[in-house]
mmCIF file of C-alpha atoms in Angstrom:
data_model
loop_
_atom_site.group_PDB
_atom_site.id
_atom_site.type_symbol
_atom_site.label_atom_id
_atom_site.label_comp_id
_atom_site.label_asym_id
_atom_site.label_seq_id
_atom_site.Cartn_x
_atom_site.Cartn_y
_atom_site.Cartn_z
ATOM 1 C CA MET A 25 91.642 -20.920 9.190
ATOM 2 C CA THR A 26 95.311 -20.440 8.345
ATOM 3 C CA SER A 27 98.318 -20.846 10.591
ATOM 4 C CA THR A 28 101.715 -19.217 10.254
ATOM 5 C CA ASP A 29 104.775 -19.838 12.358
ATOM 6 C CA PHE A 30 107.215 -17.172 13.554
ATOM 7 C CA ASP A 31 109.820 -17.014 16.267
ATOM 8 C CA VAL A 32 108.053 -14.051 17.900
ATOM 9 C CA THR A 33 104.654 -12.443 17.452
ATOM 10 C CA ILE A 34 104.142 -8.858 18.623
ATOM 11 C CA ILE A 35 100.696 -7.379 19.199
ATOM 12 C CA GLY A 36 100.757 -3.759 18.049
ATOM 13 C CA ALA A 37 103.008 -1.938 15.582
ATOM 14 C CA GLY A 38 103.568 1.186 17.653
ATOM 15 C CA PRO A 39 106.990 2.308 18.919
ATOM 16 C CA SER A 40 107.474 -0.483 21.463
ATOM 17 C CA GLY A 41 106.472 -3.203 18.993
ATOM 18 C CA THR A 42 108.558 -1.983 16.077
ATOM 19 C CA VAL A 43 111.661 -1.326 18.182
ATOM 20 C CA ALA A 44 111.353 -4.774 19.778
ATOM 21 C CA ALA A 45 110.979 -6.319 16.319
ATOM 22 C CA CYS A 46 114.143 -4.678 14.992
ATOM 23 C CA LEU A 47 116.138 -5.704 18.054
ATOM 24 C CA LEU A 48 114.951 -9.300 17.764
ATOM 25 C CA MET A 49 115.737 -9.464 14.059
ATOM 26 C CA GLN A 50 119.330 -8.467 14.796
ATOM 27 C CA HIS A 51 119.608 -11.975 16.263
ATOM 28 C CA GLY A 52 118.142 -13.698 13.220
ATOM 29 C CA LEU A 53 114.657 -14.186 14.671
ATOM 30 C CA SER A 54 111.544 -14.025 12.484
ATOM 31 C CA VAL A 55 108.960 -11.533 13.743
ATOM 32 C CA CYS A 56 105.320 -10.833 12.899
ATOM 33 C CA LEU A 57 103.533 -7.740 14.197
ATOM 34 C CA ILE A 58 99.719 -7.776 14.337
ATOM 35 C CA GLU A 59 98.215 -4.279 14.236
ATOM 36 C CA ARG A 60 94.505 -3.493 14.569
ATOM 37 C CA ASP A 61 94.665 -0.159 12.706
ATOM 38 C CA GLU A 62 95.770 0.834 9.244
ATOM 39 C CA PHE A 63 98.749 3.222 9.215
ATOM 40 C CA PRO A 64 99.174 6.121 9.360
ATOM 41 C CA ARG A 65 96.736 6.590 12.230
ATOM 42 C CA PHE A 66 96.352 9.200 14.957
ATOM 43 C CA SER A 67 97.948 8.613 18.348
ATOM 44 C CA ILE A 68 98.593 10.891 21.301
ATOM 45 C CA GLY A 69 102.042 11.247 22.881
ATOM 46 C CA GLU A 70 103.939 13.580 20.571
ATOM 47 C CA SER A 71 106.783 14.867 22.728
ATOM 48 C CA LEU A 72 109.707 12.446 22.894
ATOM 49 C CA LEU A 73 112.401 12.437 25.588
ATOM 50 C CA PRO A 74 116.138 12.351 24.775
ATOM 51 C CA GLN A 75 116.621 8.933 26.399
ATOM 52 C CA SER A 76 114.464 7.505 23.586
ATOM 53 C CA MET A 77 117.076 8.441 21.005
ATOM 54 C CA ASP A 78 119.504 5.891 22.401
ATOM 55 C CA TYR A 79 116.881 3.127 22.217
ATOM 56 C CA LEU A 80 116.133 4.038 18.582
ATOM 57 C CA ARG A 81 119.857 3.926 17.865
ATOM 58 C CA GLN A 82 120.117 0.415 19.319
ATOM 59 C CA ALA A 83 117.301 -0.679 16.995
ATOM 60 C CA ASN A 84 119.050 0.887 13.953
ATOM 61 C CA MET A 85 116.094 3.259 13.528
ATOM 62 C CA LEU A 86 117.660 6.562 14.529
ATOM 63 C CA ASP A 87 118.968 7.416 11.066
ATOM 64 C CA ALA A 88 115.467 7.016 9.637
ATOM 65 C CA LEU A 89 114.189 9.567 12.175
ATOM 66 C CA LEU A 90 117.019 12.031 11.570
ATOM 67 C CA ASP A 91 116.782 11.741 7.774
ATOM 68 C CA ASN A 92 113.017 12.338 7.687
ATOM 69 C CA ALA A 93 112.440 14.733 10.591
ATOM 70 C CA ASP A 94 112.263 17.940 8.560
ATOM 71 C CA LYS A 95 110.183 16.405 5.779
ATOM 72 C CA LEU A 96 107.613 15.090 8.276
ATOM 73 C CA GLY A 97 107.347 18.344 10.221
ATOM 74 C CA PHE A 98 109.051 17.070 13.362
ATOM 75 C CA GLN A 99 110.436 19.743 15.683
ATOM 76 C CA PHE A 100 113.913 19.650 17.232
ATOM 77 C CA LYS A 101 113.545 19.554 21.036
ATOM 78 C CA ASN A 102 116.181 20.466 23.612
ATOM 79 C CA GLY A 103 114.191 20.911 26.797
ATOM 80 C CA ALA A 104 111.020 21.768 28.667
ATOM 81 C CA ALA A 105 109.592 25.165 29.592
ATOM 82 C CA PHE A 106 107.218 25.715 32.494
ATOM 83 C CA TYR A 107 104.878 28.639 33.173
ATOM 84 C CA ARG A 108 102.757 29.465 36.202
ATOM 85 C CA SER A 109 101.043 32.811 36.791
ATOM 86 C CA GLY A 110 103.787 35.031 35.415
ATOM 87 C CA HIS A 111 106.687 32.814 36.428
ATOM 88 C CA HIS A 112 108.736 31.196 33.645
ATOM 89 C CA THR A 113 111.436 28.552 34.043
ATOM 90 C CA ASN A 114 113.310 26.379 31.539
ATOM 91 C CA PHE A 115 115.132 23.053 31.700
ATOM 92 C CA ASN A 116 117.804 22.540 29.047
ATOM 93 C CA PHE A 117 118.205 18.787 28.553
ATOM 94 C CA GLU A 118 121.785 19.256 27.360
ATOM 95 C CA GLU A 119 122.624 20.437 30.884
ATOM 96 C CA LYS A 120 121.353 17.255 32.536
ATOM 97 C CA PHE A 121 123.234 15.189 35.107
ATOM 98 C CA SER A 122 123.154 11.863 33.251
ATOM 99 C CA GLU A 123 125.210 10.836 30.255
ATOM 100 C CA GLY A 124 123.431 10.247 26.955
ATOM 101 C CA PRO A 125 121.594 12.237 24.278
ATOM 102 C CA GLY A 126 120.348 15.648 25.359
ATOM 103 C CA THR A 127 118.089 16.444 22.414
ATOM 104 C CA THR A 128 115.241 14.767 20.614
ATOM 105 C CA TYR A 129 112.129 15.656 18.578
ATOM 106 C CA GLN A 130 108.506 16.550 18.976
ATOM 107 C CA VAL A 131 106.697 14.377 16.466
ATOM 108 C CA LYS A 132 103.324 13.902 14.897
ATOM 109 C CA ARG A 133 102.644 10.376 16.013
ATOM 110 C CA ALA A 134 100.784 9.275 12.888
ATOM 111 C CA GLU A 135 103.865 10.019 10.796
ATOM 112 C CA PHE A 136 106.352 8.907 13.471
ATOM 113 C CA ASP A 137 104.727 5.534 14.087
ATOM 114 C CA ASN A 138 104.351 4.972 10.355
ATOM 115 C CA LEU A 139 108.037 5.792 9.851
ATOM 116 C CA LEU A 140 109.071 3.221 12.460
ATOM 117 C CA ALA A 141 106.734 0.612 10.966
ATOM 118 C CA GLU A 142 108.178 1.163 7.497
ATOM 119 C CA GLU A 143 111.697 0.849 8.908
ATOM 120 C CA ALA A 144 110.783 -2.399 10.687
ATOM 121 C CA ILE A 145 109.494 -3.796 7.384
ATOM 122 C CA LYS A 146 112.725 -2.739 5.656
ATOM 123 C CA GLN A 147 114.664 -4.631 8.306
ATOM 124 C CA GLY A 148 112.640 -7.787 7.661
ATOM 125 C CA ALA A 149 109.553 -7.718 9.882
ATOM 126 C CA THR A 150 106.153 -8.902 8.740
ATOM 127 C CA ILE A 151 103.360 -6.487 9.723
ATOM 128 C CA ARG A 152 99.705 -7.412 9.314
ATOM 129 C CA PHE A 153 97.566 -4.288 9.489
ATOM 130 C CA GLY A 154 93.824 -4.267 10.112
ATOM 131 C CA GLN A 155 93.982 -7.419 12.244
ATOM 132 C CA ASN A 156 92.254 -7.902 15.601
ATOM 133 C CA VAL A 157 93.590 -10.396 18.163
ATOM 134 C CA THR A 158 90.685 -12.246 19.800
ATOM 135 C CA ASN A 159 92.422 -14.965 21.809
ATOM 136 C CA PHE A 160 95.805 -15.994 23.182
ATOM 137 C CA THR A 161 96.975 -19.404 24.320
ATOM 138 C CA ALA A 162 100.343 -20.813 25.333
ATOM 139 C CA ASP A 163 101.581 -24.360 25.785
ATOM 140 C CA ASP A 164 104.845 -26.292 25.652
ATOM 141 C CA SER A 165 105.138 -25.749 21.902
ATOM 142 C CA GLY A 166 104.761 -21.956 22.055
ATOM 143 C CA THR A 167 101.997 -19.365 21.686
ATOM 144 C CA CYS A 168 98.968 -19.026 19.425
ATOM 145 C CA LEU A 169 97.051 -15.869 18.542
ATOM 146 C CA ASP A 170 93.554 -16.057 17.091
ATOM 147 C CA VAL A 171 93.251 -13.183 14.638
ATOM 148 C CA VAL A 172 90.375 -11.698 12.624
ATOM 149 C CA ASP A 173 90.884 -9.553 9.533
ATOM 150 C CA LEU A 174 88.665 -6.497 10.146
ATOM 151 C CA LYS A 175 87.889 -6.037 6.427
ATOM 152 C CA THR A 176 87.228 -9.596 5.301
ATOM 153 C CA GLN A 177 86.394 -11.169 8.678
ATOM 154 C CA GLN A 178 88.711 -14.003 7.729
ATOM 155 C CA GLN A 179 90.029 -15.840 10.781
ATOM 156 C CA SER A 180 93.563 -17.112 11.209
ATOM 157 C CA LYS A 181 95.924 -18.492 13.802
ATOM 158 C CA ILE A 182 99.456 -17.182 14.133
ATOM 159 C CA THR A 183 101.836 -19.325 16.139
ATOM 160 C CA ALA A 184 105.187 -18.415 17.616
ATOM 161 C CA ARG A 185 107.706 -19.406 20.224
ATOM 162 C CA PHE A 186 107.041 -16.208 22.240
ATOM 163 C CA THR A 187 104.612 -13.256 22.184
ATOM 164 C CA LEU A 188 105.099 -9.614 23.177
ATOM 165 C CA ASP A 189 102.162 -7.275 23.718
ATOM 166 C CA GLY A 190 102.862 -3.730 22.544
ATOM 167 C CA SER A 191 99.197 -2.859 21.978
ATOM 168 C CA GLY A 192 99.313 0.325 24.050
ATOM 169 C CA PHE A 193 95.951 1.595 25.224
ATOM 170 C CA GLY A 194 94.336 -1.410 23.510
ATOM 171 C CA ARG A 195 95.888 -3.552 26.276
ATOM 172 C CA VAL A 196 95.076 -6.776 24.444
ATOM 173 C CA LEU A 197 96.656 -9.427 26.679
ATOM 174 C CA PRO A 198 95.727 -7.691 29.955
ATOM 175 C CA ARG A 199 92.088 -7.855 28.835
ATOM 176 C CA LEU A 200 92.207 -11.389 27.475
ATOM 177 C CA LEU A 201 94.124 -12.793 30.455
ATOM 178 C CA ASP A 202 92.421 -10.755 33.207
ATOM 179 C CA LEU A 203 95.623 -8.973 34.200
ATOM 180 C CA GLU A 204 94.215 -5.471 34.603
ATOM 181 C CA GLU A 205 94.053 -3.759 37.967
ATOM 182 C CA PRO A 206 93.263 -0.173 39.010
ATOM 183 C CA SER A 207 95.974 2.440 38.782
ATOM 184 C CA GLU A 208 97.279 4.076 41.926
ATOM 185 C CA LEU A 209 96.896 7.444 40.204
ATOM 186 C CA SER A 210 93.734 9.511 40.362
ATOM 187 C CA PRO A 211 91.539 9.312 37.254
ATOM 188 C CA ARG A 212 92.061 12.287 34.975
ATOM 189 C CA LYS A 213 90.908 13.465 31.598
ATOM 190 C CA ALA A 214 92.522 15.341 28.718
ATOM 191 C CA ILE A 215 90.990 17.450 25.948
ATOM 192 C CA PHE A 216 93.320 18.230 23.042
ATOM 193 C CA THR A 217 93.730 19.080 19.374
ATOM 194 C CA HIS A 218 96.167 20.532 16.825
ATOM 195 C CA PHE A 219 96.283 24.217 15.868
ATOM 196 C CA LYS A 220 97.834 26.230 13.103
ATOM 197 C CA ASP A 221 99.458 28.316 15.799
ATOM 198 C CA ASN A 222 100.330 31.639 14.081
ATOM 199 C CA ILE A 223 102.467 32.428 17.138
ATOM 200 C CA ASP A 224 104.256 35.753 16.748
ATOM 201 C CA CYS A 225 106.253 36.069 19.942
ATOM 202 C CA PRO A 226 110.067 36.400 19.799
ATOM 203 C CA LYS A 227 110.403 34.932 23.312
ATOM 204 C CA PHE A 228 108.542 31.721 22.449
ATOM 205 C CA ASP A 229 110.953 28.793 22.162
ATOM 206 C CA ARG A 230 109.726 26.188 19.667
ATOM 207 C CA ASN A 231 112.534 23.862 20.740
ATOM 208 C CA LYS A 232 110.835 23.134 24.066
ATOM 209 C CA ILE A 233 107.539 21.672 25.154
ATOM 210 C CA LEU A 234 105.624 24.250 27.201
ATOM 211 C CA ILE A 235 103.903 23.017 30.370
ATOM 212 C CA THR A 236 101.531 25.539 31.940
ATOM 213 C CA VAL A 237 99.901 25.368 35.374
ATOM 214 C CA HIS A 238 96.338 26.674 35.553
ATOM 215 C CA PRO A 239 96.396 30.100 37.248
ATOM 216 C CA GLU A 240 93.818 29.165 39.894
ATOM 217 C CA ILE A 241 93.636 25.347 40.044
ATOM 218 C CA PRO A 242 97.211 24.012 40.383
ATOM 219 C CA ASP A 243 96.424 20.385 39.528
ATOM 220 C CA ILE A 244 95.056 21.411 36.124
ATOM 221 C CA TRP A 245 97.773 21.852 33.526
ATOM 222 C CA TYR A 246 98.216 22.392 29.797
ATOM 223 C CA TRP A 247 100.674 21.121 27.220
ATOM 224 C CA LEU A 248 101.752 23.045 24.136
ATOM 225 C CA ILE A 249 103.943 20.989 21.807
ATOM 226 C CA PRO A 250 105.326 22.852 18.781
ATOM 227 C CA PHE A 251 105.959 21.058 15.486
ATOM 228 C CA GLY A 252 108.246 22.073 12.658
ATOM 229 C CA ASP A 253 105.466 23.165 10.299
ATOM 230 C CA SER A 254 104.048 26.033 12.402
ATOM 231 C CA THR A 255 101.463 23.827 14.053
ATOM 232 C CA VAL A 256 101.119 22.806 17.695
ATOM 233 C CA SER A 257 99.448 20.159 19.794
ATOM 234 C CA VAL A 258 97.579 21.702 22.731
ATOM 235 C CA GLY A 259 95.760 19.944 25.551
ATOM 236 C CA VAL A 260 94.374 20.543 29.015
ATOM 237 C CA VAL A 261 94.443 17.885 31.747
ATOM 238 C CA GLY A 262 92.611 17.651 35.055
ATOM 239 C CA GLU A 263 90.362 15.493 37.155
ATOM 240 C CA THR A 264 87.272 14.435 35.245
ATOM 241 C CA ALA A 265 84.913 16.599 37.282
ATOM 242 C CA GLN A 266 87.131 19.628 36.646
ATOM 243 C CA ILE A 267 87.409 19.089 32.907
ATOM 244 C CA GLU A 268 83.962 17.841 31.895
ATOM 245 C CA LYS A 269 81.543 20.606 30.854
ATOM 246 C CA PRO A 270 78.315 18.880 29.705
ATOM 247 C CA ASP A 271 76.812 22.136 28.451
ATOM 248 C CA GLN A 272 79.783 22.869 26.177
ATOM 249 C CA SER A 273 81.355 21.253 23.141
ATOM 250 C CA LEU A 274 84.845 19.847 23.523
ATOM 251 C CA GLU A 275 86.151 22.650 21.321
ATOM 252 C CA GLN A 276 84.567 25.363 23.441
ATOM 253 C CA THR A 277 85.749 23.744 26.656
ATOM 254 C CA LEU A 278 89.331 23.623 25.416
ATOM 255 C CA LEU A 279 89.241 27.210 24.167
ATOM 256 C CA ASN A 280 87.756 28.446 27.425
ATOM 257 C CA PHE A 281 90.518 26.800 29.429
ATOM 258 C CA ILE A 282 93.131 28.336 27.131
ATOM 259 C CA HIS A 283 91.618 31.787 27.623
ATOM 260 C CA GLU A 284 91.876 31.396 31.399
ATOM 261 C CA ASP A 285 95.676 31.546 31.219
ATOM 262 C CA ASP A 286 97.263 34.853 30.286
ATOM 263 C CA ASN A 287 100.331 33.426 28.540
ATOM 264 C CA LEU A 288 98.542 30.753 26.503
ATOM 265 C CA SER A 289 95.747 33.086 25.499
ATOM 266 C CA THR A 290 98.351 35.552 24.199
ATOM 267 C CA LEU A 291 100.427 32.941 22.373
ATOM 268 C CA LEU A 292 97.371 31.359 20.740
ATOM 269 C CA ALA A 293 95.407 34.551 20.096
ATOM 270 C CA ASP A 294 95.473 33.973 16.324
ATOM 271 C CA ALA A 295 95.549 30.160 16.375
ATOM 272 C CA GLU A 296 93.218 28.119 14.175
ATOM 273 C CA ILE A 297 92.014 24.620 15.037
ATOM 274 C CA ILE A 298 92.983 22.249 12.216
ATOM 275 C CA ALA A 299 92.087 18.843 13.655
ATOM 276 C CA GLN A 300 89.316 17.084 15.499
ATOM 277 C CA VAL A 301 89.118 18.041 19.173
ATOM 278 C CA ARG A 302 89.487 14.798 21.090
ATOM 279 C CA THR A 303 89.248 13.626 24.665
ATOM 280 C CA ILE A 304 90.697 10.703 26.548
ATOM 281 C CA GLY A 305 90.005 9.757 30.149
ATOM 282 C CA GLY A 306 90.834 7.050 32.621
ATOM 283 C CA TYR A 307 94.109 6.463 30.796
ATOM 284 C CA SER A 308 96.247 5.652 33.848
ATOM 285 C CA ALA A 309 96.411 1.869 34.141
ATOM 286 C CA ASN A 310 98.312 -0.955 35.779
ATOM 287 C CA VAL A 311 98.504 -4.749 35.627
ATOM 288 C CA LYS A 312 99.042 -7.596 38.088
ATOM 289 C CA HIS A 313 102.309 -8.529 36.409
ATOM 290 C CA LEU A 314 104.225 -7.731 33.225
ATOM 291 C CA HIS A 315 104.990 -11.269 32.105
ATOM 292 C CA GLY A 316 103.650 -14.823 32.048
ATOM 293 C CA ASP A 317 104.040 -18.118 30.245
ATOM 294 C CA LYS A 318 105.810 -17.242 26.987
ATOM 295 C CA PHE A 319 104.589 -13.636 26.935
ATOM 296 C CA ALA A 320 105.575 -10.198 28.215
ATOM 297 C CA LEU A 321 103.889 -6.791 28.174
ATOM 298 C CA LEU A 322 105.539 -3.714 26.678
ATOM 299 C CA GLY A 323 104.962 -0.039 27.433
ATOM 300 C CA ASN A 324 101.405 1.174 27.839
ATOM 301 C CA ALA A 325 100.046 -2.366 27.554
ATOM 302 C CA GLY A 326 101.554 -2.891 31.000
ATOM 303 C CA GLU A 327 101.393 0.415 32.849
ATOM 304 C CA PHE A 328 100.599 3.943 31.737
ATOM 305 C CA LEU A 329 101.095 6.808 34.157
ATOM 306 C CA ASP A 330 100.153 10.294 32.982
ATOM 307 C CA PRO A 331 101.103 12.557 30.072
ATOM 308 C CA VAL A 332 102.565 15.366 32.211
ATOM 309 C CA PHE A 333 106.225 14.368 31.740
ATOM 310 C CA SER A 334 105.875 12.681 28.326
ATOM 311 C CA SER A 335 107.234 9.431 29.742
ATOM 312 C CA GLY A 336 105.016 7.045 27.753
ATOM 313 C CA VAL A 337 107.185 6.471 24.674
ATOM 314 C CA THR A 338 110.372 6.329 26.758
ATOM 315 C CA ILE A 339 108.939 3.623 29.023
ATOM 316 C CA ALA A 340 107.667 1.785 25.947
ATOM 317 C CA LEU A 341 111.062 1.777 24.255
ATOM 318 C CA ARG A 342 112.884 0.882 27.468
ATOM 319 C CA SER A 343 110.585 -2.110 27.905
ATOM 320 C CA ALA A 344 111.199 -3.151 24.284
ATOM 321 C CA VAL A 345 114.975 -3.104 24.796
ATOM 322 C CA GLN A 346 114.852 -5.049 28.068
ATOM 323 C CA ALA A 347 112.277 -7.605 26.904
ATOM 324 C CA SER A 348 114.011 -8.266 23.589
ATOM 325 C CA GLU A 349 117.275 -9.159 25.301
ATOM 326 C CA LEU A 350 115.468 -11.694 27.484
ATOM 327 C CA VAL A 351 113.422 -13.179 24.629
ATOM 328 C CA VAL A 352 116.653 -13.841 22.726
ATOM 329 C CA LYS A 353 118.175 -15.538 25.774
ATOM 330 C CA GLN A 354 115.085 -17.679 26.342
ATOM 331 C CA LEU A 355 114.798 -18.764 22.727
ATOM 332 C CA GLN A 356 118.474 -19.687 22.779
ATOM 333 C CA GLY A 357 117.712 -22.097 25.614
ATOM 334 C CA GLU A 358 118.982 -20.027 28.526
ATOM 335 C CA ASP A 359 117.061 -19.706 31.786
ATOM 336 C CA VAL A 360 115.399 -16.317 32.247
ATOM 337 C CA ASP A 361 114.021 -14.893 35.482
ATOM 338 C CA TRP A 362 111.434 -12.554 34.003
ATOM 339 C CA GLN A 363 110.457 -11.154 37.394
ATOM 340 C CA ASN A 364 113.923 -10.086 38.480
ATOM 341 C CA GLU A 365 115.444 -9.460 35.053
ATOM 342 C CA TYR A 366 112.498 -7.620 33.490
ATOM 343 C CA GLU A 367 109.654 -6.560 35.755
ATOM 344 C CA VAL A 368 111.637 -5.388 38.771
ATOM 345 C CA PRO A 369 114.207 -3.256 36.907
ATOM 346 C CA LEU A 370 111.629 -1.834 34.496
ATOM 347 C CA ARG A 371 109.333 -0.819 37.334
ATOM 348 C CA GLU A 372 112.206 0.920 39.128
ATOM 349 C CA GLY A 373 112.232 3.660 36.510
ATOM 350 C CA ILE A 374 108.439 3.684 36.258
ATOM 351 C CA THR A 375 108.306 4.247 40.023
ATOM 352 C CA VAL A 376 110.577 7.287 39.664
ATOM 353 C CA PHE A 377 108.279 8.762 37.016
ATOM 354 C CA LYS A 378 105.244 7.868 39.136
ATOM 355 C CA TYR A 379 106.636 9.737 42.127
ATOM 356 C CA PHE A 380 107.237 12.766 39.917
ATOM 357 C CA VAL A 381 103.656 12.576 38.619
ATOM 358 C CA ASN A 382 102.163 12.368 42.121
ATOM 359 C CA SER A 383 104.418 15.171 43.337
ATOM 360 C CA TRP A 384 103.367 17.316 40.386
ATOM 361 C CA TYR A 385 99.686 16.975 41.251
ATOM 362 C CA ASP A 386 100.146 17.595 44.981
ATOM 363 C CA THR A 387 102.176 20.665 43.809
ATOM 364 C CA SER A 388 105.343 19.829 45.773
ATOM 365 C CA LEU A 389 107.241 19.177 42.536
ATOM 366 C CA GLN A 390 105.852 22.362 41.053
ATOM 367 C CA SER A 391 107.559 24.260 43.872
ATOM 368 C CA VAL A 392 110.811 22.482 43.064
ATOM 369 C CA ILE A 393 110.579 23.172 39.334
ATOM 370 C CA PHE A 394 109.810 26.864 39.698
ATOM 371 C CA PHE A 395 112.452 27.535 42.364
ATOM 372 C CA ALA A 396 115.289 25.224 41.268
ATOM 373 C CA ASP A 397 117.194 27.865 39.288
ATOM 374 C CA GLY A 398 119.205 28.762 42.381
ATOM 375 C CA GLN A 399 120.382 25.147 42.728
ATOM 376 C CA PRO A 400 122.140 24.340 39.411
ATOM 377 C CA ASP A 401 123.588 20.990 40.498
ATOM 378 C CA VAL A 402 120.253 19.759 41.742
ATOM 379 C CA LYS A 403 118.464 21.218 38.731
ATOM 380 C CA ALA A 404 120.704 19.087 36.512
ATOM 381 C CA MET A 405 119.624 15.977 38.427
ATOM 382 C CA ILE A 406 115.944 16.856 38.053
ATOM 383 C CA CYS A 407 116.590 17.676 34.399
ATOM 384 C CA SER A 408 117.907 14.149 33.822
ATOM 385 C CA ILE A 409 114.625 12.607 34.934
ATOM 386 C CA LEU A 410 112.629 15.081 32.838
ATOM 387 C CA ALA A 411 114.826 13.960 29.906
ATOM 388 C CA GLY A 412 113.874 10.320 30.516
ATOM 389 C CA TYR A 413 116.900 9.034 32.455
ATOM 390 C CA ALA A 414 114.811 7.515 35.241
ATOM 391 C CA TRP A 415 116.964 4.373 35.417
ATOM 392 C CA ASP A 416 120.287 6.168 36.067
ATOM 393 C CA LYS A 417 121.095 5.148 39.635
ATOM 394 C CA THR A 418 124.099 7.456 39.768
ATOM 395 C CA ASN A 419 121.508 10.240 40.032
ATOM 396 C CA PRO A 420 120.543 10.739 43.693
ATOM 397 C CA PHE A 421 116.993 11.602 42.644
ATOM 398 C CA VAL A 422 116.687 8.203 40.985
ATOM 399 C CA LYS A 423 118.375 6.307 43.792
ATOM 400 C CA ASN A 424 116.089 7.856 46.413
ATOM 401 C CA THR A 425 113.429 9.896 44.684
ATOM 402 C CA ALA A 426 111.146 10.507 47.646
ATOM 403 C CA ARG A 427 113.894 11.635 50.017
ATOM 404 C CA GLY A 428 115.522 13.829 47.400
ATOM 405 C CA LEU A 429 112.332 15.665 46.544
ATOM 406 C CA ARG A 430 111.395 16.150 50.199
ATOM 407 C CA ILE A 431 114.757 17.754 50.905
ATOM 408 C CA LEU A 432 114.648 19.835 47.744
ATOM 409 C CA GLU A 433 111.124 21.046 48.497
ATOM 410 C CA GLN A 434 112.403 22.379 51.825
ATOM 411 C CA ILE A 435 115.434 23.962 50.160
ATOM 412 C CA CYS A 436 113.277 25.658 47.537
ATOM 413 C CA GLU A 437 111.209 27.467 50.140
ATOM 414 C CA PRO A 438 112.263 31.133 49.916
ATOM 415 C CA ASP A 439 113.558 31.301 53.499
ATOM 416 C CA ASN A 440 115.765 28.262 52.959
ATOM 417 C CA ALA A 441 117.166 29.055 49.523
ATOM 418 C CA ALA A 442 120.757 29.191 50.729
ATOM 419 C CA GLN A 443 120.791 25.712 52.249
ATOM 420 C CA ASP A 444 123.515 23.270 51.244
ATOM 421 C CA THR A 445 122.235 20.533 48.894
ATOM 422 C CA ALA A 446 125.052 18.118 49.644
ATOM 423 C CA VAL A 447 122.779 16.161 52.004
ATOM 424 C CA ILE A 448 120.889 14.840 48.993
#
């Protein structure tokens, strides 16, 4: 058994963990990240939102992304396109209501996460790959992680003054500390893979993620995320009973769903699968609370909603920024109210995204998205949230999401299209 002391230990070397590490090191703190996998490794969640660019800038990681984007096959992204049974609509993130970056990238997460990990190491972080955390304790002196090396089975203890959990879907501390609780969202499943797309359509915009509504079942949807090397990530999402086809392979199920939509089947007519077809289900999750004695949860380790609006990485990075500020204060001897300074404000933006997710699946938001072109001011406000600015309280749809969407749904009905939106 070996023991090593750091100011902060971080479970997981994904985006939330590495960004938190770089922010903490700006204040002279020593940081150790413990990562179960070896990098690069596959991860889902390839379409970033523009709000994330500001968080990467704060962590001094943005230049690394910009300098390596082309080499790694990342695709410039300036918006989101939606398609439903012959109806197209686009949201240009540069025309959003909120201030801040209006463009970002669609990234292959294996390369993106590895890039951020390498940058964190350059900035001074210690990262231990291939390590599994088996226990967590905290006392007056700090925190202790019991760790097992997955190759050698050697056990060690890593002590620190504070611990952050950025383990994503691994949800290490929620499992160890019995913090998990059911999500409010319905259980859904995704089937996805990467294609060599061979798309030959002059109207197809590679600078936007394409979200497609199933032509007959409106709560089934598809993503198509273009990359810069003529490949795409494609997935279909629906309730488990809708998606599972026991008599079919995952590949055949995905292809059959693609063929059921006229636009996707045309775009991907010559596409070739180039990666394992994967599935993930029951991914929506929540916890009793996002903090405790000398620990806090980041990103997906705390709450994960749904992939429909690509909010996962944005929430993860937002949590890293907020938590890091408070860890610095606490380690400097200041009093920190983690509930009111971290959990409450972080969940405010998560709640906005959550309302959008629920409204997407009950189709009320779909009506708004496909009929918002006649309301440019309101479309800009919706665009801001789609771009990740779910914490901008100057936006009426952030300040009162439910009321705003109810009013807009009424306005977007064809007979009411001329209504004044000032009431929002």
